[in-house]
Amino acid sequence: MYAAFAGSAFQTRLAYRNQVWTSFLGEAVTVLAKIAIWTAAYAGATSVDGISLAEMVTYAILSGTVLAAWDYSDMINDLGHAIKTGDIAVYLLKPLHYPLYLFAKECGNLCFWLLAIVLPVVAILGLTNGIQPPASLFHGLWFIPFWLLSFGLLFLLAMTCGLLAFWLMTTNSLEFFLTGIILFLSGSVVPLWFFPTWMAETVRFLPFAWIGYYPTAVYLGKLDVAQTLTMFAIGLFWVALLATGVALLWSKARNRITVQGG
C-alpha cells in the first residue's frame, strides 16, 4: 500500500513538466552561486586549513544537489493546511498510519527529483566545474547509507515541526525556524571544519550535522573507517530517537483535531 503511495507521488510530479525546467535552472544557479562564493573566498589559494578549492567545489555540488534533493517545506505546509481545514480527519478514517503515508509519498517525490533534476545538474556542473571522485571505494560506498540517513533525519525533523501545528495551528513560523537551523547547523552552507572549534565540537553531535556535513565529509574522505562507522551509529541513534518522538507526537495529536473555516 505504501509503495503505491510512493509511485502515485512520482507519477503526479510527471504531470508538471514546466516545474521541472524551472527547478532545474534554479538548482543549477544556486549551486553555481555557491561555487562562485567559495572560489572568491579562496582568492587564488590552493587550500585553506587543509581543504582544497577542488574539495570545496565538490562539497558545494553535493550539498546543493544530492543532499538537498528533497524540499521539506511542501510537506510541512500541506500538513499545516490539512490540520487547519480539518482534512486531516479523513486520514484517520483510512486503514493507514499517517506519518508512514507521508514518508512513502515523500520517497516518491524524492525519487522524481533525483532522476529529473539532481542527476542532470550534477552531471553538467561536474563536467563544467569539476567534481572529485570519492576518496576511496569504502568512502564512496558509505556515502549512500549516509545520504539515506540524511533524508530520514530531515523527514523526521520536518514531521516533528509539522505535527506541532496541531497545537499552534500554523506551520509558517515552524518552517522558517527549521530552515534557519538547518542552514546554519547542518554544514550545508559552511562545512563544520570552518566553524570555531568550540562550536564545531558541539554541532557535530547534533542531528543536523548528519543532514549536510557528514555525508559529504565521508565522500571526501575526511573521516577514517572507525570514525565513519561511529558517526553512522550515532546517526542511527538520532533516527530512532526522532522516530520515537514523532510516534508520541502523532499519538497525542490525533486527539487534538480542530476544524477551522468550512
Coordinates of C-alpha atoms in Angstrom, one line a residue:
M1 CA 0.0 0.0 0.0
Y2 CA 2.7 2.5 0.9
A3 CA 4.7 1.6 -2.2
A4 CA 1.6 2.5 -4.2
F5 CA 1.6 5.9 -2.5
A6 CA 5.2 6.5 -3.4
G7 CA 4.5 5.5 -7.0
S8 CA 1.5 7.8 -7.2
A9 CA 3.5 10.8 -5.9
F10 CA 6.2 10.0 -8.5
Q11 CA 3.6 10.0 -11.3
T12 CA 2.0 13.1 -10.1
R13 CA 5.3 15.0 -10.4
L14 CA 5.5 13.9 -14.1
A15 CA 2.4 16.0 -14.8
Y16 CA 4.2 19.3 -14.0
R17 CA 6.9 19.3 -16.6
N18 CA 7.3 23.1 -16.7
Q19 CA 8.1 23.0 -13.0
V20 CA 10.9 20.5 -13.7
W21 CA 12.6 23.0 -16.0
T22 CA 12.3 25.9 -13.6
S23 CA 13.5 23.8 -10.7
F24 CA 16.4 22.5 -12.8
L25 CA 17.5 26.1 -13.6
G26 CA 17.0 27.2 -10.1
E27 CA 19.1 24.3 -8.7
A28 CA 21.9 24.9 -11.1
V29 CA 22.0 28.7 -10.5
T30 CA 22.0 28.1 -6.7
V31 CA 24.9 25.7 -6.8
L32 CA 26.9 27.9 -9.3
A33 CA 26.5 30.8 -6.8
K34 CA 27.9 28.6 -4.0
I35 CA 30.9 27.6 -6.2
A36 CA 31.5 31.3 -7.1
I37 CA 31.4 32.3 -3.5
W38 CA 34.0 29.7 -2.4
T39 CA 36.2 30.5 -5.4
A40 CA 36.2 34.1 -4.4
A41 CA 36.8 33.2 -0.7
Y42 CA 39.9 31.2 -1.6
A43 CA 41.2 34.2 -3.6
G44 CA 43.6 32.1 -5.6
A45 CA 44.8 30.0 -2.6
T46 CA 45.1 26.3 -3.3
S47 CA 43.9 25.3 0.1
V48 CA 42.6 26.7 3.4
D49 CA 43.0 24.8 6.7
G50 CA 43.9 21.7 4.7
I51 CA 40.8 21.9 2.5
S52 CA 41.5 22.4 -1.2
L53 CA 39.3 24.5 -3.5
A54 CA 38.5 21.4 -5.6
E55 CA 37.2 19.7 -2.4
M56 CA 35.0 22.8 -1.7
V57 CA 33.6 22.8 -5.2
T58 CA 32.7 19.1 -4.8
Y59 CA 31.2 19.9 -1.3
A60 CA 29.1 22.7 -2.9
I61 CA 27.8 20.4 -5.7
L62 CA 26.9 17.5 -3.4
S63 CA 25.4 19.6 -0.6
G64 CA 23.5 21.7 -3.0
T65 CA 22.1 18.9 -5.1
V66 CA 22.1 15.3 -3.8
L67 CA 21.7 16.3 -0.1
A68 CA 19.1 19.0 -1.0
A69 CA 17.1 16.9 -3.4
W70 CA 14.0 16.9 -1.1
D71 CA 12.1 20.1 -0.3
Y72 CA 10.5 19.5 3.1
S73 CA 8.7 22.9 3.1
D74 CA 5.9 21.5 0.8
M75 CA 5.2 18.7 3.2
I76 CA 5.1 21.0 6.3
N77 CA 2.8 23.5 4.5
D78 CA 0.5 20.7 3.2
L79 CA 0.3 19.2 6.7
G80 CA -0.5 22.6 8.2
H81 CA -3.2 23.2 5.7
A82 CA -4.8 19.8 6.3
I83 CA -4.8 20.5 10.0
K84 CA -6.3 24.0 9.7
T85 CA -9.1 22.8 7.3
G86 CA -9.8 19.6 9.1
D87 CA -8.9 17.5 6.1
I88 CA -6.5 15.6 8.3
A89 CA -9.6 13.9 9.8
V90 CA -10.1 12.0 6.6
Y91 CA -6.9 10.1 7.0
L92 CA -7.9 8.9 10.5
L93 CA -10.8 7.0 8.8
K94 CA -8.4 5.2 6.5
P95 CA -6.5 2.0 7.4
L96 CA -3.1 3.6 7.3
H97 CA -0.6 5.3 9.5
Y98 CA -0.5 8.9 8.5
P99 CA 3.3 9.6 9.2
L100 CA 4.2 6.4 7.2
Y101 CA 1.8 7.6 4.4
L102 CA 3.7 10.9 4.3
F103 CA 7.0 9.2 4.3
A104 CA 6.0 7.0 1.4
K105 CA 4.7 9.9 -0.5
E106 CA 7.9 12.0 0.0
C107 CA 10.0 9.0 -1.0
G108 CA 8.2 9.1 -4.4
N109 CA 8.8 12.9 -4.7
L110 CA 12.5 12.3 -3.7
C111 CA 13.0 9.7 -6.4
F112 CA 11.5 12.0 -9.0
W113 CA 13.7 15.0 -8.1
L114 CA 16.8 12.8 -8.1
L115 CA 16.1 11.5 -11.6
A116 CA 14.7 14.6 -13.2
I117 CA 16.8 17.4 -11.6
V118 CA 19.6 16.3 -9.3
L119 CA 21.4 13.8 -11.6
P120 CA 21.4 16.2 -14.7
V121 CA 22.6 19.1 -12.6
V122 CA 25.4 17.1 -11.0
A123 CA 26.4 15.7 -14.4
I124 CA 26.5 19.2 -16.0
L125 CA 28.2 21.0 -13.1
G126 CA 30.6 18.1 -12.6
L127 CA 31.8 18.4 -16.2
T128 CA 32.0 22.2 -16.3
N129 CA 33.4 22.9 -12.8
G130 CA 34.9 19.6 -11.8
I131 CA 33.8 17.2 -9.2
Q132 CA 36.2 14.9 -7.4
P133 CA 35.6 11.1 -7.2
P134 CA 35.1 9.5 -3.7
A135 CA 38.3 9.4 -1.6
S136 CA 38.2 5.6 -1.8
L137 CA 35.8 2.8 -2.6
F138 CA 34.9 2.5 1.1
H139 CA 34.0 6.2 1.3
G140 CA 32.1 6.1 -1.9
L141 CA 30.0 3.1 -0.8
W142 CA 29.3 4.6 2.6
F143 CA 28.2 7.9 1.1
I144 CA 25.0 6.1 0.1
P145 CA 23.8 5.0 3.5
F146 CA 24.8 8.4 5.0
W147 CA 22.7 10.1 2.3
L148 CA 19.7 7.8 3.2
L149 CA 20.3 8.6 6.8
S150 CA 20.3 12.3 5.9
F151 CA 16.9 12.1 4.2
G152 CA 15.5 10.1 7.1
L153 CA 16.6 12.6 9.7
L154 CA 15.4 15.6 7.6
F155 CA 12.0 13.9 7.2
L156 CA 11.7 13.2 10.9
L157 CA 12.7 16.8 11.8
A158 CA 10.2 18.2 9.3
M159 CA 7.5 15.8 10.5
T160 CA 8.1 16.9 14.1
C161 CA 7.6 20.6 13.1
G162 CA 4.5 19.7 11.1
L163 CA 2.9 17.8 13.9
L164 CA 3.4 20.8 16.3
A165 CA 0.8 22.6 14.2
F166 CA -1.8 20.6 16.0
W167 CA -1.1 22.9 19.0
L168 CA 0.0 26.1 17.2
M169 CA -2.5 25.9 14.3
T170 CA 0.1 27.2 11.9
T171 CA 3.3 25.9 10.2
N172 CA 4.7 29.1 8.8
S173 CA 6.9 30.0 11.7
L174 CA 7.9 26.4 12.2
E175 CA 9.1 26.1 8.6
F176 CA 11.2 29.3 8.9
F177 CA 12.7 28.2 12.2
L178 CA 13.6 24.8 10.8
T179 CA 15.1 26.2 7.6
G180 CA 17.3 28.6 9.6
I181 CA 18.5 26.0 11.9
I182 CA 19.3 23.5 9.1
L183 CA 21.1 26.1 7.0
F184 CA 23.3 27.1 10.0
L185 CA 23.9 23.8 11.8
S186 CA 23.8 21.2 9.1
G187 CA 27.0 22.4 7.4
S188 CA 25.3 22.5 4.0
V189 CA 26.4 26.2 3.5
V190 CA 29.6 26.3 5.6
P191 CA 31.3 23.0 6.5
L192 CA 31.9 22.3 10.1
W193 CA 35.6 22.2 9.6
F194 CA 35.4 26.0 9.2
F195 CA 33.4 26.5 12.4
P196 CA 35.2 27.7 15.6
T197 CA 36.5 24.7 17.5
W198 CA 34.2 25.2 20.5
M199 CA 31.1 25.4 18.2
A200 CA 32.1 22.5 15.9
E201 CA 32.6 20.2 18.9
T202 CA 29.0 20.8 19.9
V203 CA 27.3 21.0 16.5
R204 CA 28.9 17.8 15.2
F205 CA 26.9 15.7 17.6
L206 CA 23.6 17.3 16.9
P207 CA 21.3 15.6 14.3
F208 CA 21.6 18.5 11.9
A209 CA 25.2 17.6 11.1
W210 CA 24.1 14.3 9.5
I211 CA 21.9 16.2 7.1
G212 CA 24.6 18.0 5.2
Y213 CA 28.1 17.7 6.7
Y214 CA 28.8 14.0 7.4
P215 CA 27.6 12.5 4.1
T216 CA 29.9 14.9 2.2
A217 CA 32.7 14.6 4.6
V218 CA 32.6 10.8 4.2
Y219 CA 32.6 11.2 0.4
L220 CA 35.7 13.4 0.6
G221 CA 37.5 11.0 3.0
K222 CA 37.6 13.4 5.9
L223 CA 36.6 10.5 8.2
D224 CA 38.6 7.3 8.6
V225 CA 37.0 3.9 8.8
A226 CA 36.4 3.9 12.6
Q227 CA 35.1 7.5 12.6
T228 CA 32.7 6.7 9.7
L229 CA 31.2 3.7 11.4
T230 CA 31.0 5.5 14.7
M231 CA 29.2 8.5 13.3
F232 CA 26.8 6.3 11.3
A233 CA 25.9 4.5 14.5
I234 CA 25.3 7.9 16.3
G235 CA 23.1 8.9 13.3
L236 CA 21.0 5.8 13.7
F237 CA 20.5 6.7 17.3
W238 CA 19.2 10.1 16.3
V239 CA 16.8 8.4 13.8
A240 CA 15.5 6.1 16.5
L241 CA 15.1 8.9 18.9
L242 CA 13.3 11.2 16.5
A243 CA 11.1 8.4 15.2
T244 CA 10.0 7.7 18.7
G245 CA 9.3 11.4 19.2
V246 CA 7.2 11.5 16.0
A247 CA 5.2 8.4 17.1
L248 CA 4.5 10.0 20.5
L249 CA 3.5 13.3 18.9
W250 CA 1.2 11.7 16.5
S251 CA -0.5 9.6 19.3
K252 CA -1.2 12.9 21.1
A253 CA -2.0 15.0 18.1
R254 CA -4.8 12.7 16.8
N255 CA -6.9 13.8 19.7
R256 CA -6.5 17.5 19.1
I257 CA -8.1 18.0 15.7
T258 CA -9.9 21.3 15.4
V259 CA -11.6 22.3 12.2
Q260 CA -11.4 26.0 11.2
G261 CA -13.4 27.6 8.5
G262 CA -15.6 25.5 6.3

